[in-house]
Coordinates of N, CA, C and O in Angstrom, one line a residue:
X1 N 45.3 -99.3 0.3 CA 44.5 -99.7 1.5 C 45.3 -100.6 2.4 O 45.9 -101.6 2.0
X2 N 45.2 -100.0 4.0 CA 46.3 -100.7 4.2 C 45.4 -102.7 5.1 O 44.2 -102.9 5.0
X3 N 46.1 -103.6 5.6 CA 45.4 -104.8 5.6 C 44.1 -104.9 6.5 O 43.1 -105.6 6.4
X4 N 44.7 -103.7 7.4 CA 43.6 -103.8 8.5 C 42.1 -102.5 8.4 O 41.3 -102.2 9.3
X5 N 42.2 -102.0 7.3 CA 40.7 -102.0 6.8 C 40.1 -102.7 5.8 O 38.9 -102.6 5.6
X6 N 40.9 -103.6 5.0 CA 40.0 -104.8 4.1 C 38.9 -105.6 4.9 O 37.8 -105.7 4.4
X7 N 39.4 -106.0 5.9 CA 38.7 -106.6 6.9 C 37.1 -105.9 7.1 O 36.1 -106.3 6.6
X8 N 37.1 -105.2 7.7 CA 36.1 -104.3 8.0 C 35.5 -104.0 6.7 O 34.3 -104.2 6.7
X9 N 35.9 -103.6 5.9 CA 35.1 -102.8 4.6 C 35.0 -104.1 4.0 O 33.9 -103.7 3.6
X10 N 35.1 -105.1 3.6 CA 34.3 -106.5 3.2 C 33.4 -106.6 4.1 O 32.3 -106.2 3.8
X11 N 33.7 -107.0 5.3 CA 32.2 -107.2 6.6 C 31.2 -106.3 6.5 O 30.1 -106.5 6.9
X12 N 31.6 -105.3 6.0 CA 30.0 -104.1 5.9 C 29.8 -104.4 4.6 O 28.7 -104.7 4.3
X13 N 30.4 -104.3 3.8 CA 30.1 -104.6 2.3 C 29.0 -105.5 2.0 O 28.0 -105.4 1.4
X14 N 29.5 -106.5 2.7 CA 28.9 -108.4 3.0 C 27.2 -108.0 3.6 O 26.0 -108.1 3.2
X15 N 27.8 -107.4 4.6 CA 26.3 -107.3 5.6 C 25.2 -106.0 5.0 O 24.1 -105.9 5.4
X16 N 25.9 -105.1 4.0 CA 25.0 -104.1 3.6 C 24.0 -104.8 2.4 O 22.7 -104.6 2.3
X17 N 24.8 -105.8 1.2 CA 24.2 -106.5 0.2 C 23.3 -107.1 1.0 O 22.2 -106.6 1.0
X18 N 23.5 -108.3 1.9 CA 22.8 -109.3 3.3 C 21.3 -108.1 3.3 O 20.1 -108.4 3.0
X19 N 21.5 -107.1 3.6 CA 20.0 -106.3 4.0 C 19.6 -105.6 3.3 O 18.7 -104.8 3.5
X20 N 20.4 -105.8 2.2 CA 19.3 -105.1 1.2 C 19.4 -106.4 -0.1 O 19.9 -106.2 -1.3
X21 N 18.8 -107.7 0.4 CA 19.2 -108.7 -0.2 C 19.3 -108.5 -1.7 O 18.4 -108.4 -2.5
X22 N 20.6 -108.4 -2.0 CA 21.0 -108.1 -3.2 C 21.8 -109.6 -3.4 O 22.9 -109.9 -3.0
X23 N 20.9 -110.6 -4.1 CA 21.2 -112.1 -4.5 C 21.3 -112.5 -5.8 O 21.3 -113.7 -6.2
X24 N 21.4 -111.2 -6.8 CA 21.7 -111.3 -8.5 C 22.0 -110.1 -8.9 O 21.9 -109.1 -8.2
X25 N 22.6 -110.0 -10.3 CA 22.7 -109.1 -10.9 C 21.5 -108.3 -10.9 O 21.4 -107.2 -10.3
X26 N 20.8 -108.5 -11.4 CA 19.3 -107.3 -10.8 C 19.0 -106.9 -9.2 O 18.0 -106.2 -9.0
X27 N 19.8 -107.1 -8.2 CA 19.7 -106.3 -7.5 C 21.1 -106.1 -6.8 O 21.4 -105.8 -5.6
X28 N 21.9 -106.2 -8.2 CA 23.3 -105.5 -7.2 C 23.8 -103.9 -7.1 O 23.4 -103.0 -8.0
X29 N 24.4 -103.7 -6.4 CA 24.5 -102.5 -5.3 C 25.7 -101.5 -5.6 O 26.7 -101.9 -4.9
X30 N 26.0 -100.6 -6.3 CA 27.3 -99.9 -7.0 C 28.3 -99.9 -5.7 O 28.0 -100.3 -4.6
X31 N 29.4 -99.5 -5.9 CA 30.2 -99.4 -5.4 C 30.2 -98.1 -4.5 O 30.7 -97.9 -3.4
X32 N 29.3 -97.0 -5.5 CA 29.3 -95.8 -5.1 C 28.2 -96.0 -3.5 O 28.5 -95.8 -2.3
X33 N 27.4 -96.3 -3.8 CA 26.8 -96.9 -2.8 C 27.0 -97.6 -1.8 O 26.5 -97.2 -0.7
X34 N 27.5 -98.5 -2.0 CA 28.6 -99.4 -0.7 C 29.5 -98.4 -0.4 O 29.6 -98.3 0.9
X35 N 30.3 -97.7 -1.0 CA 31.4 -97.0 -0.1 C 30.6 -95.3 0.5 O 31.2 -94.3 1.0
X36 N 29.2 -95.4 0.3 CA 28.6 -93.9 0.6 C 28.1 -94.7 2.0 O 27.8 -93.9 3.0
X37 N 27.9 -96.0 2.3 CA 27.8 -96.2 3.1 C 28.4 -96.6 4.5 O 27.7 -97.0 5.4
X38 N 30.0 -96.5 4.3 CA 31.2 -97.3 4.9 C 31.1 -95.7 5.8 O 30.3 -95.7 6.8
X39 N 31.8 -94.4 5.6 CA 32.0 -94.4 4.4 C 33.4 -94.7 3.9 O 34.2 -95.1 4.7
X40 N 33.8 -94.5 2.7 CA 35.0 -95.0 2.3 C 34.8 -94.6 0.8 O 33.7 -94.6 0.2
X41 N 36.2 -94.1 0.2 CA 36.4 -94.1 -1.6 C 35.4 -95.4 -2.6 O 35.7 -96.6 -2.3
X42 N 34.6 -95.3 -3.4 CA 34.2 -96.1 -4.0 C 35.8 -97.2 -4.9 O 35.6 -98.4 -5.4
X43 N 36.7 -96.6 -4.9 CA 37.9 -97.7 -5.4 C 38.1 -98.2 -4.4 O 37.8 -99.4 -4.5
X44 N 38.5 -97.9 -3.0 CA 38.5 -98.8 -2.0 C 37.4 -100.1 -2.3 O 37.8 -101.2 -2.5
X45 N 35.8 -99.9 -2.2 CA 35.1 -101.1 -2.1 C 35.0 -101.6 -3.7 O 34.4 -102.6 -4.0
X46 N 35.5 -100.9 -4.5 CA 35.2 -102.0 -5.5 C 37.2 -103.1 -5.4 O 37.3 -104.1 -6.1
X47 N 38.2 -102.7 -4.8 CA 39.2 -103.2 -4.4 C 38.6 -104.8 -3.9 O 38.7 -105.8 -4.5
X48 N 37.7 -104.4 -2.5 CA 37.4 -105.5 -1.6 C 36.4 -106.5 -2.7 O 36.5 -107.7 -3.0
X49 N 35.3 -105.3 -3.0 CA 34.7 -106.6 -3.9 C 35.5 -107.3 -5.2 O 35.1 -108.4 -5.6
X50 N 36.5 -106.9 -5.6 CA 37.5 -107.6 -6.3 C 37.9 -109.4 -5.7 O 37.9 -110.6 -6.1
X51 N 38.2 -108.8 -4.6 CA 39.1 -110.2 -3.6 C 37.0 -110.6 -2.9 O 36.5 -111.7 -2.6
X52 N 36.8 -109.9 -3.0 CA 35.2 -111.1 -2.5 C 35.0 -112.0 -3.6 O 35.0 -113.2 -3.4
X53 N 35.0 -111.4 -4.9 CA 34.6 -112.5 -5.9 C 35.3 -113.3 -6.0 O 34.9 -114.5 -5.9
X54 N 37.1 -112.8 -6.2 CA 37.9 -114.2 -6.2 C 37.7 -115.3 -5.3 O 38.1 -116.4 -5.4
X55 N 36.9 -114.9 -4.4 CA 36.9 -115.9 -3.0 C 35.3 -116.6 -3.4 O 34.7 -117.5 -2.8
X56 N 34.7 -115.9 -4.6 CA 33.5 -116.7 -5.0 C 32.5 -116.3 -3.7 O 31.6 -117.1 -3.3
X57 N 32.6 -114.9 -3.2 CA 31.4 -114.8 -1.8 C 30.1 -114.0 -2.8 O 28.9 -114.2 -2.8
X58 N 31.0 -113.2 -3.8 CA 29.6 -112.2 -4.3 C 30.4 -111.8 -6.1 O 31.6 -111.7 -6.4
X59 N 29.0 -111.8 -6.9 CA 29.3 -111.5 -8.1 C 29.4 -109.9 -8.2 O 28.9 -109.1 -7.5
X60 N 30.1 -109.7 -9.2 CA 30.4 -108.4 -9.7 C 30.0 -108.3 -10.7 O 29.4 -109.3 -11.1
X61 N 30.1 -106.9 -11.9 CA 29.7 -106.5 -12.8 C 30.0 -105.2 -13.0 O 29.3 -104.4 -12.4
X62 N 31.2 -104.8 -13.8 CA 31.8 -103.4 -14.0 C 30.4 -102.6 -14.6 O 29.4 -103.1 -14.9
X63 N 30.8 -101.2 -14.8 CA 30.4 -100.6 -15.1 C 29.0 -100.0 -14.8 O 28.5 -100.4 -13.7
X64 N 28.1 -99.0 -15.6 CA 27.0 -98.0 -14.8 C 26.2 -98.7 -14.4 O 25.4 -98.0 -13.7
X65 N 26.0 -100.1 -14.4 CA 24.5 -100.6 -14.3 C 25.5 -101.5 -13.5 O 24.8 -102.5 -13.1
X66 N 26.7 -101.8 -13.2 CA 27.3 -102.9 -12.3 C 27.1 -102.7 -11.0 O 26.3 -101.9 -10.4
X67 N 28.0 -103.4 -10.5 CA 28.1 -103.8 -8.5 C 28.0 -105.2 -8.4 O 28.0 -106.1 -9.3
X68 N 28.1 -105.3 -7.1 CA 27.8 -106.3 -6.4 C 26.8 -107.2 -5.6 O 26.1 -107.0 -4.6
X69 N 26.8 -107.9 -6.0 CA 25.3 -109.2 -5.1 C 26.2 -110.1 -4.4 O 27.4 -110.2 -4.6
X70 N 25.5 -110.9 -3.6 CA 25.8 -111.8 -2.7 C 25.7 -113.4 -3.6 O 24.7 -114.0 -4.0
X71 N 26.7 -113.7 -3.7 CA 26.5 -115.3 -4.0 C 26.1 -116.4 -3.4 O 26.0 -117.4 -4.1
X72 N 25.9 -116.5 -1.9 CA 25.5 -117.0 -1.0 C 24.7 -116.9 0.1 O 25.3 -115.9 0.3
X73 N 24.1 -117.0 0.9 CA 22.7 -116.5 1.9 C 23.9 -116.0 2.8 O 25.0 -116.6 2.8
X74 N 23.5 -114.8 3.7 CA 24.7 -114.1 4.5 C 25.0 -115.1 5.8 O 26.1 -115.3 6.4
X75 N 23.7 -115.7 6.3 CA 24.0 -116.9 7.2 C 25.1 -118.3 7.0 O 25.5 -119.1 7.8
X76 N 25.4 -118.2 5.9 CA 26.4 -119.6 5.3 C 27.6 -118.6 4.7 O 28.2 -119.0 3.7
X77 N 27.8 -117.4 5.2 CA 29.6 -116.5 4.7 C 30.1 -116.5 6.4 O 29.5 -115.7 7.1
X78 N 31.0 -117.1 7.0 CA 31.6 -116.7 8.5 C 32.5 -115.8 8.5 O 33.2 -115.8 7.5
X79 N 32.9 -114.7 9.4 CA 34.0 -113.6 9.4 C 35.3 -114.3 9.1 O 36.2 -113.5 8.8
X80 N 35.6 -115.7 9.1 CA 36.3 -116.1 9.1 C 36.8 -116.0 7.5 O 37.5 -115.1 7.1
X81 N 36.2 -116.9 7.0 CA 35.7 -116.4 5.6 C 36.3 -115.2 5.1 O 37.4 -115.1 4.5
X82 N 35.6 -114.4 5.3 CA 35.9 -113.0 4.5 C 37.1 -112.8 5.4 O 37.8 -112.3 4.6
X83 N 37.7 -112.9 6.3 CA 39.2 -112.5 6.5 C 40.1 -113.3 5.5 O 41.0 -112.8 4.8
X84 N 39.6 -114.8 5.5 CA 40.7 -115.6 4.1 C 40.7 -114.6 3.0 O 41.7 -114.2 2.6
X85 N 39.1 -114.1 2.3 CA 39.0 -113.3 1.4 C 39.9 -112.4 1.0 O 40.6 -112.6 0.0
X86 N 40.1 -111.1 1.7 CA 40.3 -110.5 1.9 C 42.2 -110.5 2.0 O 42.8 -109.5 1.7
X87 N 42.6 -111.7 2.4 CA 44.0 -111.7 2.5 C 44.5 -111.4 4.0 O 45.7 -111.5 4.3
X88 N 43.4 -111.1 4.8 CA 43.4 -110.2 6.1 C 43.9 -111.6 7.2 O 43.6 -112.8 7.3
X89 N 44.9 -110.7 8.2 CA 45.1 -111.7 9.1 C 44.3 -110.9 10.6 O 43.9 -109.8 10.6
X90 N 44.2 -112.0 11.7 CA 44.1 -111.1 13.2 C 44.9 -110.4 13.5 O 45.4 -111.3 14.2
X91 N 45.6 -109.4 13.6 CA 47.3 -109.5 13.6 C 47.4 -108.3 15.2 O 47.1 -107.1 15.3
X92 N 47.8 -109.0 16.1 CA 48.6 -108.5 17.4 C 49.7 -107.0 16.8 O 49.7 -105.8 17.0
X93 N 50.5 -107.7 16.3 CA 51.8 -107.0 16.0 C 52.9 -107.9 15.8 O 52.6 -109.1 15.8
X94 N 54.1 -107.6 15.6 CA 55.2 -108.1 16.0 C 56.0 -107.7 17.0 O 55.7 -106.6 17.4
X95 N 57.1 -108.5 17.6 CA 57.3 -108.7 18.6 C 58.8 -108.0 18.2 O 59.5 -108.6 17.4
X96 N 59.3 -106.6 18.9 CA 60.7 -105.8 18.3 C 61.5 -107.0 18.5 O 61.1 -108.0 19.0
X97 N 63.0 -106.8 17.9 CA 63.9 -107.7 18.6 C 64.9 -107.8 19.5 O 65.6 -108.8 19.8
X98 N 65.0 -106.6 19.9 CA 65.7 -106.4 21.2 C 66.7 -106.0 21.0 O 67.4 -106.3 20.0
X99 N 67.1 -105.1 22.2 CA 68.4 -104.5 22.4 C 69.3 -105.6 22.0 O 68.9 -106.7 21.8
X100 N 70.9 -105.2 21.8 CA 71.8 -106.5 21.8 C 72.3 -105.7 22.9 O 72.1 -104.5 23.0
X101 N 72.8 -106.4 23.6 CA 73.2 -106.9 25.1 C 72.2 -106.5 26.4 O 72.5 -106.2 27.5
X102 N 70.9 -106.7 25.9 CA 69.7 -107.1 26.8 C 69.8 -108.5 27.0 O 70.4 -109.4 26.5
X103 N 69.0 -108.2 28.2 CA 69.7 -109.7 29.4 C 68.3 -110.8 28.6 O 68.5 -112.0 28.7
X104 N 66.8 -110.3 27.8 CA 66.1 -111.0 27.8 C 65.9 -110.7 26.4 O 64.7 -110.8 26.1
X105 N 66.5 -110.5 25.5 CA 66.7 -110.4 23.7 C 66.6 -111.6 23.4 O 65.9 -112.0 22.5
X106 N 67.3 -112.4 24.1 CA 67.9 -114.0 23.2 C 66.8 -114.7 23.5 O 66.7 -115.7 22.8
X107 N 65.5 -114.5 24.5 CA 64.5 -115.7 24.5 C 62.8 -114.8 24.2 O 61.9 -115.4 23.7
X108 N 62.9 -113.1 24.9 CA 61.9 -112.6 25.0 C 61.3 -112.9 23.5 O 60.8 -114.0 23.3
X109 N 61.5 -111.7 22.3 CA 61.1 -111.7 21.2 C 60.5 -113.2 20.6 O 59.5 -113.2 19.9
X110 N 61.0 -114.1 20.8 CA 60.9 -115.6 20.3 C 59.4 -116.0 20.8 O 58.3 -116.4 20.3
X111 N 59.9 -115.7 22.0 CA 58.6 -116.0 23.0 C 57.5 -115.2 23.0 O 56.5 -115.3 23.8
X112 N 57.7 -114.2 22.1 CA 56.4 -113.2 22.2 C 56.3 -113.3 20.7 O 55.1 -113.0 20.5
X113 N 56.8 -113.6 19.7 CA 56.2 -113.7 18.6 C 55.2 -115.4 18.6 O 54.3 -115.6 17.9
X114 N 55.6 -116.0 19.2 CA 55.0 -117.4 19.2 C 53.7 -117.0 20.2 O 52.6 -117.6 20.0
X115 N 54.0 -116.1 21.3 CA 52.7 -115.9 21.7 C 51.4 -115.5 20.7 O 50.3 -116.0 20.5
X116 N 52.0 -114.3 20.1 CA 51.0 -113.3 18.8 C 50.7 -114.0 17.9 O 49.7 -113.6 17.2
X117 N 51.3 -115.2 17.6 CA 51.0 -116.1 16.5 C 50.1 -116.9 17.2 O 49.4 -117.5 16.4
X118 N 49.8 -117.3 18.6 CA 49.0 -118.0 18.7 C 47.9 -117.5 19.0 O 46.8 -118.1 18.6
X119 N 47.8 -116.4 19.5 CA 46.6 -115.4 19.9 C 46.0 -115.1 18.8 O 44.8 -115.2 18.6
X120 N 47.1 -114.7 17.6 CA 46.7 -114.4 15.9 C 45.5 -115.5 15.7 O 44.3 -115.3 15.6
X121 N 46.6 -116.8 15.6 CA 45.4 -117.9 15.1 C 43.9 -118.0 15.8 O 42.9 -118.2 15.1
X122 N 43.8 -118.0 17.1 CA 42.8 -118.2 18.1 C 41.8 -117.0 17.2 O 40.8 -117.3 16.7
X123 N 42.2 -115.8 17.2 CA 41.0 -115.1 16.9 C 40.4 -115.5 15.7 O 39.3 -115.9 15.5
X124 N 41.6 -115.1 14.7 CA 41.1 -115.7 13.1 C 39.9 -117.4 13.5 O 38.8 -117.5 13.0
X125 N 40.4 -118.1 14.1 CA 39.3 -119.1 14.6 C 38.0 -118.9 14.8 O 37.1 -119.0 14.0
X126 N 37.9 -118.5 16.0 CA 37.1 -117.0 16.6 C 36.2 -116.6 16.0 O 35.1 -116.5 16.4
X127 N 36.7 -116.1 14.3 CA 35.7 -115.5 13.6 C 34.8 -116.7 12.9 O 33.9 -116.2 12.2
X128 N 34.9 -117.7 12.9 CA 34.6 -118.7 12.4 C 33.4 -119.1 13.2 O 32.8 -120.2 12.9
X129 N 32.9 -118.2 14.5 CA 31.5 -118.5 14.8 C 31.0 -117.5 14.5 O 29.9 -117.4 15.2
X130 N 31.3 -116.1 13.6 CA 29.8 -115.7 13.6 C 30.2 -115.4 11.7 O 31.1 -115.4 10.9
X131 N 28.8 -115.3 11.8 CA 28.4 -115.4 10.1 C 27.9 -113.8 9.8 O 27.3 -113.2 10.6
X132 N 28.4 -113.2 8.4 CA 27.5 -111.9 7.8 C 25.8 -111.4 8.4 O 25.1 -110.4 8.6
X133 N 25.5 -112.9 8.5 CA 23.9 -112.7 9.5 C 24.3 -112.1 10.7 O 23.8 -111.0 10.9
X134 N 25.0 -112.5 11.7 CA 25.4 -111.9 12.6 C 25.6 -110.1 12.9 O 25.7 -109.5 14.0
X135 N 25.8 -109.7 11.7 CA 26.1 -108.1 11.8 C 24.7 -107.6 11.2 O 24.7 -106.3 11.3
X136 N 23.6 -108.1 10.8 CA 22.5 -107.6 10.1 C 21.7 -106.5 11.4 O 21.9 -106.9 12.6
X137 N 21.2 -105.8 11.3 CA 20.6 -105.1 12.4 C 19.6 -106.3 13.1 O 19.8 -107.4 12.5
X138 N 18.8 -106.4 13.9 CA 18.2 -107.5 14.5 C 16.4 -106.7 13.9 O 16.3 -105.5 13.8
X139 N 15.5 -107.7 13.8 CA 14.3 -107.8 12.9 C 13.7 -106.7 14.0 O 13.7 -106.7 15.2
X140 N 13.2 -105.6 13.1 CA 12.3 -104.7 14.2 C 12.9 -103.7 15.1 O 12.4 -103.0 16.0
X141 N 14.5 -103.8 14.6 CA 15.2 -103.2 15.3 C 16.3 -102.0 14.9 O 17.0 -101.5 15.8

């Protein structure tokens, strides 16, 4: 899986448990199920719920009667959060390094990876205002 769907497939993972308040092992949610609803391979989401638990967001439990629950109210998990989780960065790109004997090789690249790195951080920040509550469908809606 490559970094930039971990991201996403934890955030719906997060927000699918969140609405179908799955808050213990009695009401956790297979994998088969989480990824019937991405959609996506059920090894893909039991991958992400792997790196959720290490991050302590949601308990697991292998096998037929296993899955996933939320270990926390989805209002107190931030996107931020589950990007640490996840291992996931904001990521622009990188910045090529230039022809050699380009007249702007020796300053551009420098200057454009320090840009990406700052824009990187800013968003990763960014996600730090909205919470798993935030993606829930809205009440009545």
């Amino acid at each position: 899986m490559s970094d930039n769907q971990r991201f996403p497939v934890a955030a719906h993972t997060l927000a699918y448990l969140a609405h179908y308040e799955a808050f213990g092992l009695e009401r956790a949610i297979s994998s088969v199920e989480l990824a019937a609803s991405i959609p996506t391979n059920p090894v893909v989401v039991r991958r992400v719920t792997g790196l959720l638990a290490q991050a302590r967001l949601v308990g697991t439990r292998a096998g037929a009667r296993g899955g996933a629950w939320l270990l926390r109210p989805a209002g107190e998990i931030t996107l931020q959060d589950v990007l640490r989780a996840v291992g996931g960065v904001a990521r622009l790109g990188a910045a090529p390094a230039g022809a050699k004997g380009c007249p702007v090789a020796a300053s551009a690249p420098q200057a454009v990876g320090a840009a990406i790195a700052a824009a990187d951080q800013a968003a990763a920040e960014r996600l730090g205002d909205f919470t798993v509550a935030d993606l829930l469908p809205a009440e009545g809606g």
